[in-house]
Amino acid sequence: GQQVMQIPQYQHVQEGEDFTTYCNSSTTLSNIQWYKQRPGGHPVFLIQLVKSGEVKKQKRLTFQFGEAKKNSSLHITATQTTDVGTYFCARGGGADGLTFGKGTHLIIQP
Amino acid sequence: EAGVTQSPTHLIKTRGQQATLRCSPISGHTSVYWYQQALGLGLQFLLWYDEGEERNRGNFPPRFSGRQFPNYSSELNVNALELEDSALYLCASSLSTQGGSPLHFGNGTRLTVT
């Protein structure tokens, strides 16, 4: 299936700093989903973006969908230790179901 | 509402044996996905079932197989186990395949091959 590229692979931040992960596709996305997996846990659905240029917020998390629907980002403001984990984007609607990026591991230093 | 349930939680097998992993989707969900997650790595797509049919499979050898039952629960079978099959196997279900409905994951089965 069509790949989604996610960067960076790892991100170390000090607690209180901001964090951003990016998801890019070479083809137009019908929608993009974001998931969070805590260490030792399973992926948990965060949000789905469908419209071009869409921006959605969940407390300190801001999700954006690009105007061309080929990229997306997740931004966390003032990270906390509870934000630790791996953040995955996933493209949906294709013939092979949901395709996940490789994820960004967020490591927070107190 | 009960979430996606997987059994067993842990499974220890020796090389060459067969493993069977089970998954019950959320009530009303007809699509079931299987993913393999090796330690610290991403989600590798294994199999996708919908309405009892295999819709797609990932780049895995034929010794990875499965099925979906009439009640939409699913089974993943791994034959001739190899050491590198040791991983967390995650099952997920969704309402529909249309438009890429969000996936709800189970807690996974940790398979260890010795």
PDB file of C-alpha atoms in Angstrom:
ATOM      1  CA  GLY A   1       0.000   0.000   0.000  1.00  0.00           C
ATOM      2  CA  GLN A   2       0.894   3.675  -0.162  1.00  0.00           C
ATOM      3  CA  GLN A   3       3.440   4.668   2.470  1.00  0.00           C
ATOM      4  CA  VAL A   4       3.258   7.515   4.960  1.00  0.00           C
ATOM      5  CA  MET A   5       6.617   8.870   6.091  1.00  0.00           C
ATOM      6  CA  GLN A   6       6.855  10.059   9.649  1.00  0.00           C
ATOM      7  CA  ILE A   7       9.625  12.221  11.129  1.00  0.00           C
ATOM      8  CA  PRO A   8      11.484  12.393  13.371  1.00  0.00           C
ATOM      9  CA  GLN A   9      11.910   8.793  14.474  1.00  0.00           C
ATOM     10  CA  TYR A  10      12.993   9.859  17.959  1.00  0.00           C
ATOM     11  CA  GLN A  11      12.583  13.172  19.786  1.00  0.00           C
ATOM     12  CA  HIS A  12      14.130  13.986  23.140  1.00  0.00           C
ATOM     13  CA  VAL A  13      12.722  17.051  24.900  1.00  0.00           C
ATOM     14  CA  GLN A  14      12.946  18.605  28.304  1.00  0.00           C
ATOM     15  CA  GLU A  15       9.699  18.603  30.228  1.00  0.00           C
ATOM     16  CA  GLY A  16       7.855  21.808  29.387  1.00  0.00           C
ATOM     17  CA  GLU A  17       9.272  22.098  25.871  1.00  0.00           C
ATOM     18  CA  ASP A  18       7.104  21.758  22.792  1.00  0.00           C
ATOM     19  CA  PHE A  19       7.095  18.725  20.476  1.00  0.00           C
ATOM     20  CA  THR A  20       6.070  18.255  16.866  1.00  0.00           C
ATOM     21  CA  THR A  21       5.874  15.180  14.675  1.00  0.00           C
ATOM     22  CA  TYR A  22       5.236  15.254  10.938  1.00  0.00           C
ATOM     23  CA  CYS A  23       3.564  12.831   8.584  1.00  0.00           C
ATOM     24  CA  ASN A  24       4.053  13.060   4.823  1.00  0.00           C
ATOM     25  CA  SER A  25       2.616  11.269   1.816  1.00  0.00           C
ATOM     26  CA  SER A  26       3.488  11.433  -1.866  1.00  0.00           C
ATOM     27  CA  THR A  27      -0.181  11.051  -2.749  1.00  0.00           C
ATOM     28  CA  THR A  28      -3.328  12.791  -1.602  1.00  0.00           C
ATOM     29  CA  LEU A  29      -4.802  11.395   1.589  1.00  0.00           C
ATOM     30  CA  SER A  30      -8.530  10.844   1.995  1.00  0.00           C
ATOM     31  CA  ASN A  31      -8.049  11.142   5.724  1.00  0.00           C
ATOM     32  CA  ILE A  32      -5.308  10.908   8.329  1.00  0.00           C
ATOM     33  CA  GLN A  33      -5.551   9.412  11.785  1.00  0.00           C
ATOM     34  CA  TRP A  34      -3.277   9.797  14.795  1.00  0.00           C
ATOM     35  CA  TYR A  35      -2.644   7.231  17.515  1.00  0.00           C
ATOM     36  CA  LYS A  36      -0.628   7.215  20.726  1.00  0.00           C
ATOM     37  CA  GLN A  37       1.020   4.154  22.218  1.00  0.00           C
ATOM     38  CA  ARG A  38       2.300   4.396  25.774  1.00  0.00           C
ATOM     39  CA  PRO A  39       5.289   2.209  26.728  1.00  0.00           C
ATOM     40  CA  GLY A  40       4.002  -1.305  27.290  1.00  0.00           C
ATOM     41  CA  GLY A  41       0.551  -0.404  25.988  1.00  0.00           C
ATOM     42  CA  HIS A  42      -1.415  -0.607  22.791  1.00  0.00           C
ATOM     43  CA  PRO A  43      -2.128   2.153  20.239  1.00  0.00           C
ATOM     44  CA  VAL A  44      -5.029   4.377  21.170  1.00  0.00           C
ATOM     45  CA  PHE A  45      -6.912   6.454  18.619  1.00  0.00           C
ATOM     46  CA  LEU A  46      -6.502  10.201  19.140  1.00  0.00           C
ATOM     47  CA  ILE A  47      -8.154  11.930  16.196  1.00  0.00           C
ATOM     48  CA  GLN A  48      -9.105  11.799  12.531  1.00  0.00           C
ATOM     49  CA  LEU A  49      -8.656  14.661  10.072  1.00  0.00           C
ATOM     50  CA  VAL A  50     -10.617  14.721   6.837  1.00  0.00           C
ATOM     51  CA  LYS A  51     -10.815  18.253   5.439  1.00  0.00           C
ATOM     52  CA  SER A  52      -8.099  20.180   3.647  1.00  0.00           C
ATOM     53  CA  GLY A  53      -6.428  22.647   6.031  1.00  0.00           C
ATOM     54  CA  GLU A  54      -8.267  21.230   9.021  1.00  0.00           C
ATOM     55  CA  VAL A  55      -6.969  22.085  12.491  1.00  0.00           C
ATOM     56  CA  LYS A  56      -8.215  20.338  15.603  1.00  0.00           C
ATOM     57  CA  LYS A  57      -7.181  20.791  19.202  1.00  0.00           C
ATOM     58  CA  GLN A  58      -7.311  18.499  22.204  1.00  0.00           C
ATOM     59  CA  LYS A  59      -6.057  20.417  25.246  1.00  0.00           C
ATOM     60  CA  ARG A  60      -2.307  20.804  24.621  1.00  0.00           C
ATOM     61  CA  LEU A  61      -2.383  18.784  21.365  1.00  0.00           C
ATOM     62  CA  THR A  62      -2.911  20.489  17.998  1.00  0.00           C
ATOM     63  CA  PHE A  63      -3.463  18.440  14.858  1.00  0.00           C
ATOM     64  CA  GLN A  64      -3.207  19.887  11.355  1.00  0.00           C
ATOM     65  CA  PHE A  65      -4.020  18.541   7.924  1.00  0.00           C
ATOM     66  CA  GLY A  66      -2.237  20.226   5.024  1.00  0.00           C
ATOM     67  CA  GLU A  67      -4.031  22.215   2.361  1.00  0.00           C
ATOM     68  CA  ALA A  68      -3.012  19.673  -0.293  1.00  0.00           C
ATOM     69  CA  LYS A  69      -3.978  16.768   2.016  1.00  0.00           C
ATOM     70  CA  LYS A  70      -0.520  15.270   1.637  1.00  0.00           C
ATOM     71  CA  ASN A  71       0.862  16.023   5.077  1.00  0.00           C
ATOM     72  CA  SER A  72      -0.176  16.321   8.669  1.00  0.00           C
ATOM     73  CA  SER A  73       1.368  17.314  11.963  1.00  0.00           C
ATOM     74  CA  LEU A  74       0.832  16.810  15.659  1.00  0.00           C
ATOM     75  CA  HIS A  75       2.102  19.514  17.990  1.00  0.00           C
ATOM     76  CA  ILE A  76       2.206  19.216  21.768  1.00  0.00           C
ATOM     77  CA  THR A  77       2.616  22.384  23.785  1.00  0.00           C
ATOM     78  CA  ALA A  78       4.528  22.304  27.087  1.00  0.00           C
ATOM     79  CA  THR A  79       5.128  18.560  27.231  1.00  0.00           C
ATOM     80  CA  GLN A  80       4.469  16.620  30.415  1.00  0.00           C
ATOM     81  CA  THR A  81       5.777  13.225  31.478  1.00  0.00           C
ATOM     82  CA  THR A  82       2.379  11.747  30.663  1.00  0.00           C
ATOM     83  CA  ASP A  83       3.008  12.581  26.993  1.00  0.00           C
ATOM     84  CA  VAL A  84       5.747   9.946  26.771  1.00  0.00           C
ATOM     85  CA  GLY A  85       5.097   7.328  24.117  1.00  0.00           C
ATOM     86  CA  THR A  86       5.082   6.685  20.411  1.00  0.00           C
ATOM     87  CA  TYR A  87       2.867   8.738  18.144  1.00  0.00           C
ATOM     88  CA  PHE A  88       1.720   7.129  14.916  1.00  0.00           C
ATOM     89  CA  CYS A  89      -0.033   8.641  11.955  1.00  0.00           C
ATOM     90  CA  ALA A  90      -2.072   6.408   9.682  1.00  0.00           C
ATOM     91  CA  ARG A  91      -3.648   6.908   6.291  1.00  0.00           C
ATOM     92  CA  GLY A  92      -7.091   5.493   5.817  1.00  0.00           C
ATOM     93  CA  GLY A  93      -9.492   4.674   3.085  1.00  0.00           C
ATOM     94  CA  GLY A  94      -7.160   2.722   0.860  1.00  0.00           C
ATOM     95  CA  ALA A  95      -7.776  -0.719  -0.550  1.00  0.00           C
ATOM     96  CA  ASP A  96      -5.474  -2.212   2.061  1.00  0.00           C
ATOM     97  CA  GLY A  97      -7.187  -0.581   5.020  1.00  0.00           C
ATOM     98  CA  LEU A  98      -5.190   1.581   7.386  1.00  0.00           C
ATOM     99  CA  THR A  99      -1.466   2.139   6.719  1.00  0.00           C
ATOM    100  CA  PHE A 100       0.640   3.284   9.662  1.00  0.00           C
ATOM    101  CA  GLY A 101       3.765   5.385   9.665  1.00  0.00           C
ATOM    102  CA  LYS A 102       6.756   4.087  11.611  1.00  0.00           C
ATOM    103  CA  GLY A 103       5.978   6.397  14.523  1.00  0.00           C
ATOM    104  CA  THR A 104       7.817   9.063  16.486  1.00  0.00           C
ATOM    105  CA  HIS A 105       9.132   8.059  19.894  1.00  0.00           C
ATOM    106  CA  LEU A 106       8.789  10.955  22.338  1.00  0.00           C
ATOM    107  CA  ILE A 107      11.228  10.820  25.243  1.00  0.00           C
ATOM    108  CA  ILE A 108      10.847  13.441  27.962  1.00  0.00           C
ATOM    109  CA  GLN A 109      13.622  14.361  30.356  1.00  0.00           C
ATOM    110  CA  PRO A 110      12.398  15.798  33.650  1.00  0.00           C
TER     111      PRO A 110
ATOM    112  CA  GLU B   1     -19.057  -1.453  26.101  1.00  0.00           C
ATOM    113  CA  ALA B   2     -16.414  -4.179  26.126  1.00  0.00           C
ATOM    114  CA  GLY B   3     -13.291  -3.381  24.156  1.00  0.00           C
ATOM    115  CA  VAL B   4     -11.304  -5.613  21.846  1.00  0.00           C
ATOM    116  CA  THR B   5     -10.203  -8.689  23.762  1.00  0.00           C
ATOM    117  CA  GLN B   6      -7.252 -10.868  22.898  1.00  0.00           C
ATOM    118  CA  SER B   7      -6.122 -14.186  24.302  1.00  0.00           C
ATOM    119  CA  PRO B   8      -3.839 -15.399  25.574  1.00  0.00           C
ATOM    120  CA  THR B   9      -1.984 -12.427  27.062  1.00  0.00           C
ATOM    121  CA  HIS B  10       1.321 -14.242  26.886  1.00  0.00           C
ATOM    122  CA  LEU B  11       2.351 -17.287  24.888  1.00  0.00           C
ATOM    123  CA  ILE B  12       5.638 -19.129  25.027  1.00  0.00           C
ATOM    124  CA  LYS B  13       6.458 -21.624  22.293  1.00  0.00           C
ATOM    125  CA  THR B  14       9.516 -23.370  20.995  1.00  0.00           C
ATOM    126  CA  ARG B  15      10.863 -23.083  17.490  1.00  0.00           C
ATOM    127  CA  GLY B  16       8.942 -25.201  15.001  1.00  0.00           C
ATOM    128  CA  GLN B  17       5.718 -25.279  17.012  1.00  0.00           C
ATOM    129  CA  GLN B  18       2.442 -23.658  16.039  1.00  0.00           C
ATOM    130  CA  ALA B  19       0.747 -20.744  17.787  1.00  0.00           C
ATOM    131  CA  THR B  20      -2.919 -19.730  17.764  1.00  0.00           C
ATOM    132  CA  LEU B  21      -3.940 -16.256  18.851  1.00  0.00           C
ATOM    133  CA  ARG B  22      -7.535 -15.157  19.306  1.00  0.00           C
ATOM    134  CA  CYS B  23      -9.355 -11.865  19.064  1.00  0.00           C
ATOM    135  CA  SER B  24     -12.895 -10.733  19.819  1.00  0.00           C
ATOM    136  CA  PRO B  25     -13.841  -7.393  18.277  1.00  0.00           C
ATOM    137  CA  ILE B  26     -16.042  -4.739  19.785  1.00  0.00           C
ATOM    138  CA  SER B  27     -19.691  -5.655  19.379  1.00  0.00           C
ATOM    139  CA  GLY B  28     -20.963  -4.402  16.031  1.00  0.00           C
ATOM    140  CA  HIS B  29     -17.523  -4.167  14.447  1.00  0.00           C
ATOM    141  CA  THR B  30     -17.123  -6.323  11.358  1.00  0.00           C
ATOM    142  CA  SER B  31     -13.533  -5.529  10.403  1.00  0.00           C
ATOM    143  CA  VAL B  32     -10.590  -7.123  12.185  1.00  0.00           C
ATOM    144  CA  TYR B  33      -6.932  -6.306  11.617  1.00  0.00           C
ATOM    145  CA  TRP B  34      -3.815  -8.101  12.835  1.00  0.00           C
ATOM    146  CA  TYR B  35      -0.481  -6.355  13.327  1.00  0.00           C
ATOM    147  CA  GLN B  36       2.932  -7.569  14.439  1.00  0.00           C
ATOM    148  CA  GLN B  37       5.019  -5.249  16.587  1.00  0.00           C
ATOM    149  CA  ALA B  38       8.552  -6.377  17.318  1.00  0.00           C
ATOM    150  CA  LEU B  39      10.180  -4.784  20.366  1.00  0.00           C
ATOM    151  CA  GLY B  40      10.537  -1.037  19.918  1.00  0.00           C
ATOM    152  CA  LEU B  41       9.417  -1.142  16.287  1.00  0.00           C
ATOM    153  CA  GLY B  42       6.386   0.019  14.381  1.00  0.00           C
ATOM    154  CA  LEU B  43       3.191  -1.744  13.431  1.00  0.00           C
ATOM    155  CA  GLN B  44       3.660  -4.283  10.652  1.00  0.00           C
ATOM    156  CA  PHE B  45       0.382  -5.077   8.928  1.00  0.00           C
ATOM    157  CA  LEU B  46      -0.382  -8.809   8.838  1.00  0.00           C
ATOM    158  CA  LEU B  47      -3.983  -9.473   7.872  1.00  0.00           C
ATOM    159  CA  TRP B  48      -7.299  -7.741   7.404  1.00  0.00           C
ATOM    160  CA  TYR B  49     -10.670  -9.479   7.596  1.00  0.00           C
ATOM    161  CA  ASP B  50     -14.068  -8.014   6.923  1.00  0.00           C
ATOM    162  CA  GLU B  51     -17.412  -9.796   6.897  1.00  0.00           C
ATOM    163  CA  GLY B  52     -15.648 -13.147   7.080  1.00  0.00           C
ATOM    164  CA  GLU B  53     -13.440 -12.533   4.064  1.00  0.00           C
ATOM    165  CA  GLU B  54      -9.718 -11.919   3.921  1.00  0.00           C
ATOM    166  CA  ARG B  55      -9.417  -8.442   2.393  1.00  0.00           C
ATOM    167  CA  ASN B  56      -5.664  -8.071   2.341  1.00  0.00           C
ATOM    168  CA  ARG B  57      -2.479  -9.462   3.787  1.00  0.00           C
ATOM    169  CA  GLY B  58       0.868  -7.877   4.486  1.00  0.00           C
ATOM    170  CA  ASN B  59       4.300  -8.985   3.379  1.00  0.00           C
ATOM    171  CA  PHE B  60       4.506 -12.077   5.578  1.00  0.00           C
ATOM    172  CA  PRO B  61       5.149 -15.713   4.618  1.00  0.00           C
ATOM    173  CA  PRO B  62       2.229 -18.150   4.154  1.00  0.00           C
ATOM    174  CA  ARG B  63       2.881 -19.749   7.557  1.00  0.00           C
ATOM    175  CA  PHE B  64       1.047 -16.713   8.939  1.00  0.00           C
ATOM    176  CA  SER B  65      -2.637 -17.337   8.348  1.00  0.00           C
ATOM    177  CA  GLY B  66      -5.951 -16.659   9.950  1.00  0.00           C
ATOM    178  CA  ARG B  67      -9.666 -16.588   9.658  1.00  0.00           C
ATOM    179  CA  GLN B  68     -12.715 -14.674  10.750  1.00  0.00           C
ATOM    180  CA  PHE B  69     -15.705 -16.485  12.177  1.00  0.00           C
ATOM    181  CA  PRO B  70     -19.422 -15.717  11.593  1.00  0.00           C
ATOM    182  CA  ASN B  71     -19.525 -13.823  14.917  1.00  0.00           C
ATOM    183  CA  TYR B  72     -16.629 -11.651  13.572  1.00  0.00           C
ATOM    184  CA  SER B  73     -14.101 -12.957  16.064  1.00  0.00           C
ATOM    185  CA  SER B  74     -10.790 -13.893  14.516  1.00  0.00           C
ATOM    186  CA  GLU B  75      -7.900 -16.249  14.868  1.00  0.00           C
ATOM    187  CA  LEU B  76      -4.279 -15.816  13.833  1.00  0.00           C
ATOM    188  CA  ASN B  77      -2.217 -18.943  13.281  1.00  0.00           C
ATOM    189  CA  VAL B  78       1.526 -19.015  12.977  1.00  0.00           C
ATOM    190  CA  ASN B  79       3.035 -22.311  11.851  1.00  0.00           C
ATOM    191  CA  ALA B  80       6.630 -23.498  12.049  1.00  0.00           C
ATOM    192  CA  LEU B  81       7.538 -20.789  14.540  1.00  0.00           C
ATOM    193  CA  GLU B  82      10.871 -19.063  14.177  1.00  0.00           C
ATOM    194  CA  LEU B  83      12.794 -17.077  16.777  1.00  0.00           C
ATOM    195  CA  GLU B  84      12.151 -13.822  14.914  1.00  0.00           C
ATOM    196  CA  ASP B  85       8.388 -14.334  15.279  1.00  0.00           C
ATOM    197  CA  SER B  86       8.766 -13.214  18.884  1.00  0.00           C
ATOM    198  CA  ALA B  87       6.732 -10.019  19.086  1.00  0.00           C
ATOM    199  CA  LEU B  88       3.591  -8.369  20.342  1.00  0.00           C
ATOM    200  CA  TYR B  89       0.635  -9.323  18.130  1.00  0.00           C
ATOM    201  CA  LEU B  90      -2.080  -6.708  18.132  1.00  0.00           C
ATOM    202  CA  CYS B  91      -5.621  -7.150  16.958  1.00  0.00           C
ATOM    203  CA  ALA B  92      -7.816  -4.175  16.125  1.00  0.00           C
ATOM    204  CA  SER B  93     -11.413  -3.817  15.062  1.00  0.00           C
ATOM    205  CA  SER B  94     -13.372  -1.110  13.311  1.00  0.00           C
ATOM    206  CA  LEU B  95     -16.959  -0.379  12.381  1.00  0.00           C
ATOM    207  CA  SER B  96     -16.424  -0.250   8.676  1.00  0.00           C
ATOM    208  CA  THR B  97     -13.755  -0.255   6.053  1.00  0.00           C
ATOM    209  CA  GLN B  98     -15.314   2.728   4.337  1.00  0.00           C
ATOM    210  CA  GLY B  99     -13.401   5.950   4.766  1.00  0.00           C
ATOM    211  CA  GLY B 100     -10.889   4.397   7.088  1.00  0.00           C
ATOM    212  CA  SER B 101     -12.817   4.140  10.325  1.00  0.00           C
ATOM    213  CA  PRO B 102     -10.678   4.458  13.480  1.00  0.00           C
ATOM    214  CA  LEU B 103      -9.187   1.260  14.829  1.00  0.00           C
ATOM    215  CA  HIS B 104      -9.705   0.042  18.363  1.00  0.00           C
ATOM    216  CA  PHE B 105      -6.824  -2.104  19.543  1.00  0.00           C
ATOM    217  CA  GLY B 106      -6.720  -4.918  22.027  1.00  0.00           C
ATOM    218  CA  ASN B 107      -3.972  -5.280  24.609  1.00  0.00           C
ATOM    219  CA  GLY B 108      -2.130  -7.754  22.434  1.00  0.00           C
ATOM    220  CA  THR B 109      -0.616 -11.198  22.796  1.00  0.00           C
ATOM    221  CA  ARG B 110       3.064 -11.303  23.645  1.00  0.00           C
ATOM    222  CA  LEU B 111       4.501 -14.290  21.772  1.00  0.00           C
ATOM    223  CA  THR B 112       7.910 -15.548  22.794  1.00  0.00           C
ATOM    224  CA  VAL B 113       9.628 -18.209  20.709  1.00  0.00           C
ATOM    225  CA  THR B 114      12.567 -19.994  22.318  1.00  0.00           C
TER     226      THR B 114
END
